[in-house]
Coordinates of C-alpha atoms in Angstrom, one line a residue:
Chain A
X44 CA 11.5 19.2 -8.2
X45 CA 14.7 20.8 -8.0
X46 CA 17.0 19.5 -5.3
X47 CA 20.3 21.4 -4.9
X48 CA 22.7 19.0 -4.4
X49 CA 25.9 21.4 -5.2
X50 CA 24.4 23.4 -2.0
X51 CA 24.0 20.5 0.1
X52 CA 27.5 18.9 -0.5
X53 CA 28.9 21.9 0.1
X54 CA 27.0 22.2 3.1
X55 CA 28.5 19.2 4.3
X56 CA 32.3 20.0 3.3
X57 CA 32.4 23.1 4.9
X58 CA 30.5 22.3 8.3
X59 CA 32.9 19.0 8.6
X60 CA 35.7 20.8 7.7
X61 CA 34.9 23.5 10.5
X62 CA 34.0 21.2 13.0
X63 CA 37.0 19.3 12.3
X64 CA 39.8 22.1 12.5
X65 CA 38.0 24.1 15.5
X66 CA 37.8 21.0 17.4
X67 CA 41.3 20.2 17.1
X68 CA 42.5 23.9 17.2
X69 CA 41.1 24.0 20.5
X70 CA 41.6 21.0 21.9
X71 CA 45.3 21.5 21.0
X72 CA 44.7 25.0 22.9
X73 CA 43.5 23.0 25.8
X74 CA 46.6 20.3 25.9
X75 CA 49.1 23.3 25.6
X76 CA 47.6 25.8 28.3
X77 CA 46.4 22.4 30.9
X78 CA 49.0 20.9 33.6
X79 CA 50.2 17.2 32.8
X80 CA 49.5 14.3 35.7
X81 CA 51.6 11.1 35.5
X82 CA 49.7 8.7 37.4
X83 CA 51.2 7.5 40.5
X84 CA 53.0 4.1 39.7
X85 CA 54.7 1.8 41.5
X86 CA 57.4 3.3 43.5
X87 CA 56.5 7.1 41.9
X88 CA 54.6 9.5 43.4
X89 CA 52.1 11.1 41.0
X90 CA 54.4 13.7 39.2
X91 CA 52.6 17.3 38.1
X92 CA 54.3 19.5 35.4
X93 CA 53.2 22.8 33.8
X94 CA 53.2 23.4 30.1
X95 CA 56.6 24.4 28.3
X96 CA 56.5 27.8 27.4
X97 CA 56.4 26.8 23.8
X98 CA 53.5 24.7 24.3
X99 CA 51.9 28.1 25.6
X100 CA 52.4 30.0 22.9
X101 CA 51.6 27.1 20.4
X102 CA 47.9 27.0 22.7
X103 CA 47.2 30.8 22.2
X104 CA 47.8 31.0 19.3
X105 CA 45.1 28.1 18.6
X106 CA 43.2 29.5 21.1
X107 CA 42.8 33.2 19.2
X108 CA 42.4 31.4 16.2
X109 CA 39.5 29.7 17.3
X110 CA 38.3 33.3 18.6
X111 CA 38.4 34.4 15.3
X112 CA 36.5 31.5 14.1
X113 CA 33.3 32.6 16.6
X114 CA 34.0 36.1 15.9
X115 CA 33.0 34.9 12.1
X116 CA 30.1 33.2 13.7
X117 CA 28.6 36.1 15.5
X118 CA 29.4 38.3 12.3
X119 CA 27.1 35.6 10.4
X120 CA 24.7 36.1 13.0
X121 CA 24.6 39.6 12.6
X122 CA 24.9 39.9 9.1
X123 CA 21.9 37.2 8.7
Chain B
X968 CA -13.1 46.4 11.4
X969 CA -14.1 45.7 14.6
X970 CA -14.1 42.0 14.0
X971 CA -10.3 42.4 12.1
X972 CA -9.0 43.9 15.1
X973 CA -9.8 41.0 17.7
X974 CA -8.8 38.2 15.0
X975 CA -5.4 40.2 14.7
X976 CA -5.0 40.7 18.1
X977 CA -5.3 36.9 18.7
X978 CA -3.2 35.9 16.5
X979 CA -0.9 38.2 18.3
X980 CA -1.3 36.7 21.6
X981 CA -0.9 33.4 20.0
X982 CA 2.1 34.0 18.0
X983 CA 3.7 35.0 21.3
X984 CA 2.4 31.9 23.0
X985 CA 4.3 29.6 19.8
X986 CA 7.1 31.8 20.6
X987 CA 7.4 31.0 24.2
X988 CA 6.5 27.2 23.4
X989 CA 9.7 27.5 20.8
X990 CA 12.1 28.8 23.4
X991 CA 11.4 25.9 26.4
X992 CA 11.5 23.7 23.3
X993 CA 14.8 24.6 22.0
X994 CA 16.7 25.3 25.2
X995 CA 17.8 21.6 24.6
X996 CA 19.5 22.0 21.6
X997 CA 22.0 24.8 23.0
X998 CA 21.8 23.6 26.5
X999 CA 21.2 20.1 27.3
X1000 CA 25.1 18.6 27.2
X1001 CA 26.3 21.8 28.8
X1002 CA 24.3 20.4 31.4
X1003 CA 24.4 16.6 31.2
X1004 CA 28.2 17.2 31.7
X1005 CA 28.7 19.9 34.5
X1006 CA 29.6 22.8 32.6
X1007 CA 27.1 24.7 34.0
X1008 CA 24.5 24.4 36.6
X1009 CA 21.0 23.8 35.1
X1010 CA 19.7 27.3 36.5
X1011 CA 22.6 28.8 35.1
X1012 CA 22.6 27.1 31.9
X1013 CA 19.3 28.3 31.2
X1014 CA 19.3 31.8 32.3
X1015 CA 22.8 32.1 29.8
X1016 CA 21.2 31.0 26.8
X1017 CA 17.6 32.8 27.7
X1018 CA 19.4 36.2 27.7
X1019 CA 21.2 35.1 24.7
X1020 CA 18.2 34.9 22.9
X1021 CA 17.2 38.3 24.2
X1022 CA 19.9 39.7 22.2
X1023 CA 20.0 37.5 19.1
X1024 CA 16.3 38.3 18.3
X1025 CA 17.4 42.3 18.3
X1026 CA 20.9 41.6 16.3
X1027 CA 18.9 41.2 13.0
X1028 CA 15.8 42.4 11.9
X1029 CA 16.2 41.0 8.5
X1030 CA 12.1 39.3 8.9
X1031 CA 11.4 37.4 6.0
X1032 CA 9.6 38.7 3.6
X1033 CA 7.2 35.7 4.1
X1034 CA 6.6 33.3 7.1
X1035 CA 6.6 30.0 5.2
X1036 CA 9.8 30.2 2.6
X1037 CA 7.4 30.4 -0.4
X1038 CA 5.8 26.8 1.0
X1039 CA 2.5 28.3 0.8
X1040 CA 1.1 30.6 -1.6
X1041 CA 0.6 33.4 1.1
X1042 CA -1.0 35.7 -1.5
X1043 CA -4.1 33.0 -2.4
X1044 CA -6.1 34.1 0.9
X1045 CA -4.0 33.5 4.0
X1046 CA -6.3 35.0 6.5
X1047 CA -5.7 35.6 9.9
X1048 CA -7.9 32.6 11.0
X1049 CA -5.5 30.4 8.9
X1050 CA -2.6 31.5 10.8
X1051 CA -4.3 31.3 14.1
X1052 CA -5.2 27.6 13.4
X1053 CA -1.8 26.8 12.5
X1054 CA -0.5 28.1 15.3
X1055 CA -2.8 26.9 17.8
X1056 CA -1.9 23.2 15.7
X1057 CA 1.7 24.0 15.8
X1058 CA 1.3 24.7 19.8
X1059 CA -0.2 21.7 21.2
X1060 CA 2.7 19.6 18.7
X1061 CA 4.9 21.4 20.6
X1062 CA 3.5 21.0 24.0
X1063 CA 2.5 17.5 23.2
X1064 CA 6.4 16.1 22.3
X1065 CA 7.3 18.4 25.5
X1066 CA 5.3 16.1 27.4
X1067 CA 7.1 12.5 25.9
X1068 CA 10.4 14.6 26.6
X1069 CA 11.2 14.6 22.9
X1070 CA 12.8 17.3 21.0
X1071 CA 10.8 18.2 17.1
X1072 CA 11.4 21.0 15.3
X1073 CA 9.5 24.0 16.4
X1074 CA 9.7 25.2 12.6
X1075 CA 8.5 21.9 11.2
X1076 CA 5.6 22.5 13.8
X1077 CA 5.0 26.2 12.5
X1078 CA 5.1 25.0 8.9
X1079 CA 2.6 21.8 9.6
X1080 CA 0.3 23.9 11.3
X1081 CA 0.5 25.9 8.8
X1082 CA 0.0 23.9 5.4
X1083 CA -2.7 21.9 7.7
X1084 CA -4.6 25.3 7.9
X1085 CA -4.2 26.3 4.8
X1086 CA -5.6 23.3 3.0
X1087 CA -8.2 23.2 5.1
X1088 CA -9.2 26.8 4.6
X1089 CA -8.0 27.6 0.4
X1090 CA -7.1 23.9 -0.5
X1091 CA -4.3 22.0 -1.6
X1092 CA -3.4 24.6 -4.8
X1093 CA -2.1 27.1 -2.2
X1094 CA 0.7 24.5 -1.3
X1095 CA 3.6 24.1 -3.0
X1096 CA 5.1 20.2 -2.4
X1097 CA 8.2 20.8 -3.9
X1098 CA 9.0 23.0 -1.8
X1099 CA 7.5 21.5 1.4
X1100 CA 10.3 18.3 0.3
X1101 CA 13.3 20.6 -0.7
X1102 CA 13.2 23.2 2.3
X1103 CA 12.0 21.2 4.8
X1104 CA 12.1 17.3 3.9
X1105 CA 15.6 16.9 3.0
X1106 CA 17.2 19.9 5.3
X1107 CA 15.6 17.5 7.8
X1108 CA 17.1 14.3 7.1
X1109 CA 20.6 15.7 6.2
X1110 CA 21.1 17.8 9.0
X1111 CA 21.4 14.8 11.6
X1112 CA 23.7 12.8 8.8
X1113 CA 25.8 16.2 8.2
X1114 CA 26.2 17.1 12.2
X1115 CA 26.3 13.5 13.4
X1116 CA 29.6 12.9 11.1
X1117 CA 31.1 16.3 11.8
X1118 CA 31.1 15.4 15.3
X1119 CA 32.0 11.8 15.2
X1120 CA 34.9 12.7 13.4
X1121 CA 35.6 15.5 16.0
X1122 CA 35.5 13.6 18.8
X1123 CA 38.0 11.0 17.1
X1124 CA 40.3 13.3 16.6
X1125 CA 40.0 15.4 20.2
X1126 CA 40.2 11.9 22.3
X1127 CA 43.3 10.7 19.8
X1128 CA 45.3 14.2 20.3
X1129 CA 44.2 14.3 24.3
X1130 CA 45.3 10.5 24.8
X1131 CA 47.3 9.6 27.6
X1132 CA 46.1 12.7 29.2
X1133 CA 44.4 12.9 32.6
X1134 CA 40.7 13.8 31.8
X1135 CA 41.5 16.0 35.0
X1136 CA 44.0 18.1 33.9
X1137 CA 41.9 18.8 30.5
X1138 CA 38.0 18.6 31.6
X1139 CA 38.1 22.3 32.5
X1140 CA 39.4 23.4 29.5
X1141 CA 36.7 21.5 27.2
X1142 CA 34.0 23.0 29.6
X1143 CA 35.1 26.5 28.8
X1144 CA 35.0 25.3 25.0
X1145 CA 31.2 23.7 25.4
X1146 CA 29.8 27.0 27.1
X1147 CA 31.3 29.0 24.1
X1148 CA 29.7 26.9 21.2
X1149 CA 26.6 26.6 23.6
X1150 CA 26.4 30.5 23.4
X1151 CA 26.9 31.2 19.7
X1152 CA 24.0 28.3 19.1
X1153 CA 21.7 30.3 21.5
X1154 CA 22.7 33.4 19.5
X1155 CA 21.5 32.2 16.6
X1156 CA 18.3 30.4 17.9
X1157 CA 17.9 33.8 18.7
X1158 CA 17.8 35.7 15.9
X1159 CA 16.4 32.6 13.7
X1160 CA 13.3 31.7 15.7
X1161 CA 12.6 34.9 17.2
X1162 CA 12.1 36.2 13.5
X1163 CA 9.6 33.8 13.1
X1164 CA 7.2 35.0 15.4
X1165 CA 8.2 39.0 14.5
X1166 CA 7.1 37.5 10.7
X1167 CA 4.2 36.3 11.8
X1168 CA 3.0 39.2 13.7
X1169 CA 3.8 41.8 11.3
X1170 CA 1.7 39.5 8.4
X1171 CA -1.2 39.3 10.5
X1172 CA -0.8 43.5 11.2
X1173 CA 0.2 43.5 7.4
X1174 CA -3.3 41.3 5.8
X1175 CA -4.9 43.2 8.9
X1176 CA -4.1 46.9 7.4
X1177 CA -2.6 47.9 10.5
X1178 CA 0.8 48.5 8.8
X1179 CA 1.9 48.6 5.2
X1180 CA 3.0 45.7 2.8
X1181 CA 6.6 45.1 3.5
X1182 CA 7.0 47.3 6.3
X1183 CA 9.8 46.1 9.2
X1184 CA 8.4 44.9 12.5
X1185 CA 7.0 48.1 14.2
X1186 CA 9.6 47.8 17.7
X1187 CA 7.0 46.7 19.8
X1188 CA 6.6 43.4 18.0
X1189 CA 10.1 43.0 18.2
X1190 CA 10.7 43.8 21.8
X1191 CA 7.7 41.2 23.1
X1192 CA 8.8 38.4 20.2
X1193 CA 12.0 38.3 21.7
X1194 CA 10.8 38.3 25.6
X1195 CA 8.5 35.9 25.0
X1196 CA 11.3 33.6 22.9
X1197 CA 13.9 34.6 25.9
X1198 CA 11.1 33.9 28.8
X1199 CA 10.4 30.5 27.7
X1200 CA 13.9 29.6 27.4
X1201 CA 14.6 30.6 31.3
X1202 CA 11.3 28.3 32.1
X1203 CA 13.6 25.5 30.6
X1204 CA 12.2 22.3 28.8
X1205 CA 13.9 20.2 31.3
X1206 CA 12.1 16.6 29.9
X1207 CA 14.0 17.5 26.4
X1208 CA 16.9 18.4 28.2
X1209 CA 16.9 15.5 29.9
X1210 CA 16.3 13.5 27.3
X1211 CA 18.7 14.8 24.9
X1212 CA 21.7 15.4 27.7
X1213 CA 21.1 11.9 29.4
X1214 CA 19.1 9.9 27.0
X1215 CA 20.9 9.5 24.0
X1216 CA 24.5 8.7 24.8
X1217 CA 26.5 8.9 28.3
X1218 CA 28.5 11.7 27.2
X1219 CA 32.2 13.1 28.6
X1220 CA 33.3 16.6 28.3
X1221 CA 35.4 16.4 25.3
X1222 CA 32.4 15.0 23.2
X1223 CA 30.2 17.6 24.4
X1224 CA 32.5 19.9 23.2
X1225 CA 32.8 18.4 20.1
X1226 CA 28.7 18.0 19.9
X1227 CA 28.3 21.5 20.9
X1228 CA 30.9 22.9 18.1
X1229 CA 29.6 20.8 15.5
X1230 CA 26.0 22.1 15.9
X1231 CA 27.4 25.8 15.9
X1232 CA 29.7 25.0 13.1
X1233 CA 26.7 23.3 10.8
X1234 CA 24.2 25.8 11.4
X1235 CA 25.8 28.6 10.7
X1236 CA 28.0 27.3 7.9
X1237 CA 24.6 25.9 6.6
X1238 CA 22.5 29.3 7.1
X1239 CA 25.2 31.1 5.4
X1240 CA 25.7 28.8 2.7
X1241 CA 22.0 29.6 1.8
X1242 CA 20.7 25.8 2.3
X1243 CA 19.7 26.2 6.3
X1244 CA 19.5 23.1 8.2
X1245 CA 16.8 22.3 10.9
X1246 CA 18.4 22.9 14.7
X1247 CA 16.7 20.6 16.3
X1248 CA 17.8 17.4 13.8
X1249 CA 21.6 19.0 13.6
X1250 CA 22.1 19.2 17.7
X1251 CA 20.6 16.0 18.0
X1252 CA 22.7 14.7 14.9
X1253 CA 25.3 16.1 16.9
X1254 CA 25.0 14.7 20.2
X1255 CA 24.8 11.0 18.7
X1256 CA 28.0 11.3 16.4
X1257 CA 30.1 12.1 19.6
X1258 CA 28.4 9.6 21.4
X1259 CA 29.6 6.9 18.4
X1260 CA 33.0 8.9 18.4
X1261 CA 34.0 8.1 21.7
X1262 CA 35.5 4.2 22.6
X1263 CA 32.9 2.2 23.9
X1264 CA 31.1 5.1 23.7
X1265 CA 27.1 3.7 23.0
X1266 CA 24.0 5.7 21.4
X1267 CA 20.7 4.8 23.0
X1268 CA 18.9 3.6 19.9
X1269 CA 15.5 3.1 21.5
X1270 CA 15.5 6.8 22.2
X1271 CA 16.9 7.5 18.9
X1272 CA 14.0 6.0 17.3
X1273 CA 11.3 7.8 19.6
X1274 CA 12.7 10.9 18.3
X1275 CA 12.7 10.1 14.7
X1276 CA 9.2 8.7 15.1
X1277 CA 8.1 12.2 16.7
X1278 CA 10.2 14.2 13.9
X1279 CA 8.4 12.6 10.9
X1280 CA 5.1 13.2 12.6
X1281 CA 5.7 16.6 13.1
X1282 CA 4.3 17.6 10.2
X1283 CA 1.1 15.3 9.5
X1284 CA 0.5 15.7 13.3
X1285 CA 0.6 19.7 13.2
X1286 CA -1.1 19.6 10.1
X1287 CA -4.4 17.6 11.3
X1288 CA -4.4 20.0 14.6
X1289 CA -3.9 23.3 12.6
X1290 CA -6.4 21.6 9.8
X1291 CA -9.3 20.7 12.8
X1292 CA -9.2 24.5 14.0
X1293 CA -9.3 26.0 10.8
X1294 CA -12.2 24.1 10.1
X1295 CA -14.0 25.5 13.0
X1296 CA -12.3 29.3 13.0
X1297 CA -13.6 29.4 9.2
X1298 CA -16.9 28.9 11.0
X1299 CA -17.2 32.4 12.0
X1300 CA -16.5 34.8 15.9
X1301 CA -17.9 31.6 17.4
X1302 CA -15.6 29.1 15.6
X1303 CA -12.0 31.2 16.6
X1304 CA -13.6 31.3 20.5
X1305 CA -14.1 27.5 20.3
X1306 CA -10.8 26.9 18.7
X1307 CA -9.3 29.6 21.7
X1308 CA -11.4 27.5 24.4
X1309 CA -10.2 24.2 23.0
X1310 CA -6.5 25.4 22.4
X1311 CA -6.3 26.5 26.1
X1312 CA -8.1 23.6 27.5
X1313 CA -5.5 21.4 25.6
X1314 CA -2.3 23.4 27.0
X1315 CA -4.3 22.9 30.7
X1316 CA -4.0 19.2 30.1
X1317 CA -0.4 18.9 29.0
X1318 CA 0.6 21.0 31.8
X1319 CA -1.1 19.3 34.4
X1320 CA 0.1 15.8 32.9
X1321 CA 3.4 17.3 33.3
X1322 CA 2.5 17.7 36.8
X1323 CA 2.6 13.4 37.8
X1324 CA 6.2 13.4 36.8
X1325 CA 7.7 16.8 36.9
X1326 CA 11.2 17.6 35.5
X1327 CA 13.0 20.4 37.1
X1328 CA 16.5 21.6 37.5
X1329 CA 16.8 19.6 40.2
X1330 CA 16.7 16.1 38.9
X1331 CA 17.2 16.9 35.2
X1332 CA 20.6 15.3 35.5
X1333 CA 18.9 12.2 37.4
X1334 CA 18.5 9.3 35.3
X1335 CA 19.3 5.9 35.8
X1336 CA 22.8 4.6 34.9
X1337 CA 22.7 1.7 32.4
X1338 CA 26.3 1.1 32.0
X1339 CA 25.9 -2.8 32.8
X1340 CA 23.3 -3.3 30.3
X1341 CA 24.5 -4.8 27.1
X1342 CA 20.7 -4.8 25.0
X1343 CA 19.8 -1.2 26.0
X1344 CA 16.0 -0.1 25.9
X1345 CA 15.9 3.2 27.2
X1346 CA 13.3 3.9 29.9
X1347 CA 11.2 6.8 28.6
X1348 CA 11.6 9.9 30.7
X1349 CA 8.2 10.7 30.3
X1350 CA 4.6 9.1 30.6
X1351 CA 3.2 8.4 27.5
X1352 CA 2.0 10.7 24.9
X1353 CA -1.8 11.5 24.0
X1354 CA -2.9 12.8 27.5
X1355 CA -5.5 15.4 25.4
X1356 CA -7.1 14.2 23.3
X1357 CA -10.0 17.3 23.7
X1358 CA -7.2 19.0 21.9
X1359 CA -6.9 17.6 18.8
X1360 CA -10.7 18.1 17.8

């Protein structure tokens, strides 16, 4: 019996890894491009601000490279 | 020859009814926390990933060479009654774990139906073990360690970056994020599974002299494999969607995001790494690491252990099936017709045990809260399992 472990650890490093990065990529992407709420308090009326236009630009750019990263995906896919 | 034709053309009707069986199967494991979460209406859910596996069976036409990864000696008399017992054994698994809601691999089924035939029909020699425990044993029990961690660790870090965030102002964005990872896992159900089926057509045509040795699918194979894959993912195994969307975790947008993206991420890193990990074990893997990721976030462990029970069974379970209709196929024109009559007669039970406590679109999403319970025993979704036992002779 011949189990590969060098496959399977690899396996593992790479999938956590990607999971890992794209995840925060995007959720990054999502806290850049999304409006802030500050929750009424007491006294305050619930305040809504847009995103900075350098938190925009900081969220596309996660954004396309998350693209890129299900481009690769579909390119697997395809490639089998 | 006359004889060779009708055992060929069985096998291809039942190759496409494992194919159908595999796509309301798997529509879970793509699907089911789109759903549980509001991404996407159930309907819509469904029909996105059904025509996604319409196109992934056509993007590659790469068919393995052979159906069972070198598990079985295919060359030591792997007849088309062998394959048509294993799938008929492979079917009624599938229907069967269907029926308790619970989501097995439909390739573990395949393969268990599979060896169960063949040793039954040639013997034990035309199996090889070792490759039975290193392509589908431990694939099996590290893709749920692999994808859980991946997306524990995901959803750790997407709740620590987002915190002190409204979940309003962000919820829409990590919806957009879930259908996307949702698709590209449908994509490659698609091409995966779909091949399955397109290999086990073009063997029987191959053993049955209809086509050469090592010829591609003739088109028409191709074009009903995927319809048949894509058509049974539109009917929608709601019970497994159910119980892999509602029953395992309460889970948020953010960690079905993060459940979603790992399951992409691990099966086509692992596919592409060459050591392919089951789909079925990595979404659910998936789906329970983001539920532990997530602050008081709580897996169902009751349902957890169901599952695991029905994955380890898979196999042996398959096996007997698949072994109990070679048995009587080897038998001769009248055994396949009794394993046919039996087959059907099985799937007629299932279905109509489905029927006392149907799962639609409608109340797929419908389960009872159990937030105030501190010792959790998941109510099963489903009545119990074993309705046909006709079947299994």
């Amino acid at each position: 019996m011949d189990i590969d472990w060098a496959a399977l650890g690899q396996v593992f490093g790479v999938s956590v890894a990607v999971t890992v990065a794209t995840v925060g990529l995007f959720t990054l992407g999502i806290l850049g491009t999304s409006r802030r709420t500050r929750p009424a308090e007491a006294g305050a009326e619930a305040v809504v601000t847009g995103p900075s236009a350098g938190a925009r630009a900081g969220a596309l750019v996660s954004f396309a490279l998350c693209g890129a990263a299900v481009a690769y995906g579909i390119w697997i896919i395809v490639a089998g | 020859m006359e004889h060779l034709t009708l055992i060929i053309g069985v096998v291809i009707v039942t190759a496409l009814v494992f194919d159908f069986t595999n796509g309301f199967h798997d529509t879970a494991n793509a699907m089911a926390t789109t759903i549980s979460t509001g991404a996407l209406k159930p309907r819509t859910a469904v029909a996105m990933s059904a025509v996604l596996n319409l196109i992934g069976a056509f993007l590659s036409v790469e068919v393995a060479a052979t159906i069972s990864k070198g598990i079985i000696d295919e060359g030591s008399g792997v007849r088309p009654e062998v394959i048509f017992a294993g799938l008929v054994g492979a079917i009624i698994w599938n229907l069967l774990t269907w029926l308790a809601g619970l989501p097995s691999s439909s390739s573990h089924a395949l393969f268990g139906g599979l060896i169960g035939a063949t040793v039954v029909s040639v013997g034990w020699d035309a199996v090889h073990m070792d490759a039975v425990v290193t392509k589908i044993l431990i694939p099996a029990v590290a893709a749920p360690v692999v994808a859980g961690l991946a997306a524990l660790l995901a959803t750790r870090l997407t709740y620590r970056l987002a915190a002190g965030r409204d979940p309003k102002d962000t919820t829409k964005g990590y919806r957009a994020g879930q259908i996307a990872s949702g698709a590209l896992v449908s994509l490659a159900h698609g091409t995966n599974d779909a091949q399955k089926t397109m290999g086990v057509i073009t063997l029987a045509l191959v053993t049955g002299g209809v086509i050469a040795p090592k010829s591609d699918p003739p088109l028409w194979v191709i074009v009903s494999a995927a319809m048949a894959i894509a058509l049974g993912t539109f009917l929608g195994g709601w019970r497994i969607i159910r119980t892999m969307g509602k029953g395992l975790t309460d889970i948020q947008p953010p960690q079905g995001f993060a459940a979603q993206t790992s399951s992409a991420a691990v099966i086509l890193a692992s596919s592409h790494l060459g050591y392919a990990l089951s789909t079925t074990q990595v979404c659910t893997g998936s789906i329970m690491g983001a539920g532990k990721g997530r602050k008081a976030g709580v897996v169902y462990w009751g349902t957890a252990g169901r599952m695991a029970a029905a994955w380890g069974l898979t196999l042996p379970a398959a096996g007997l099936v698949a072994g109990a209709a070679a048995f009587l196929a080897d038998r001769g024109d009248w055994g396949v017709t009794a394993v046919a009559v039996l087959g059907l007669a099985g799937c007629a039970a299932v279905w109509l045990a489905s029927r006392r406590n149907a799962v639609t679109h409608h109340n797929v999403n419908d389960v009872e809260t159990r937030e105030t319970v501190s010792v959790i025993i998941p109510s099963p979704p489903a009545p119990a399992v074993k309705p046909a036992p006709q079947a299994t002779v």
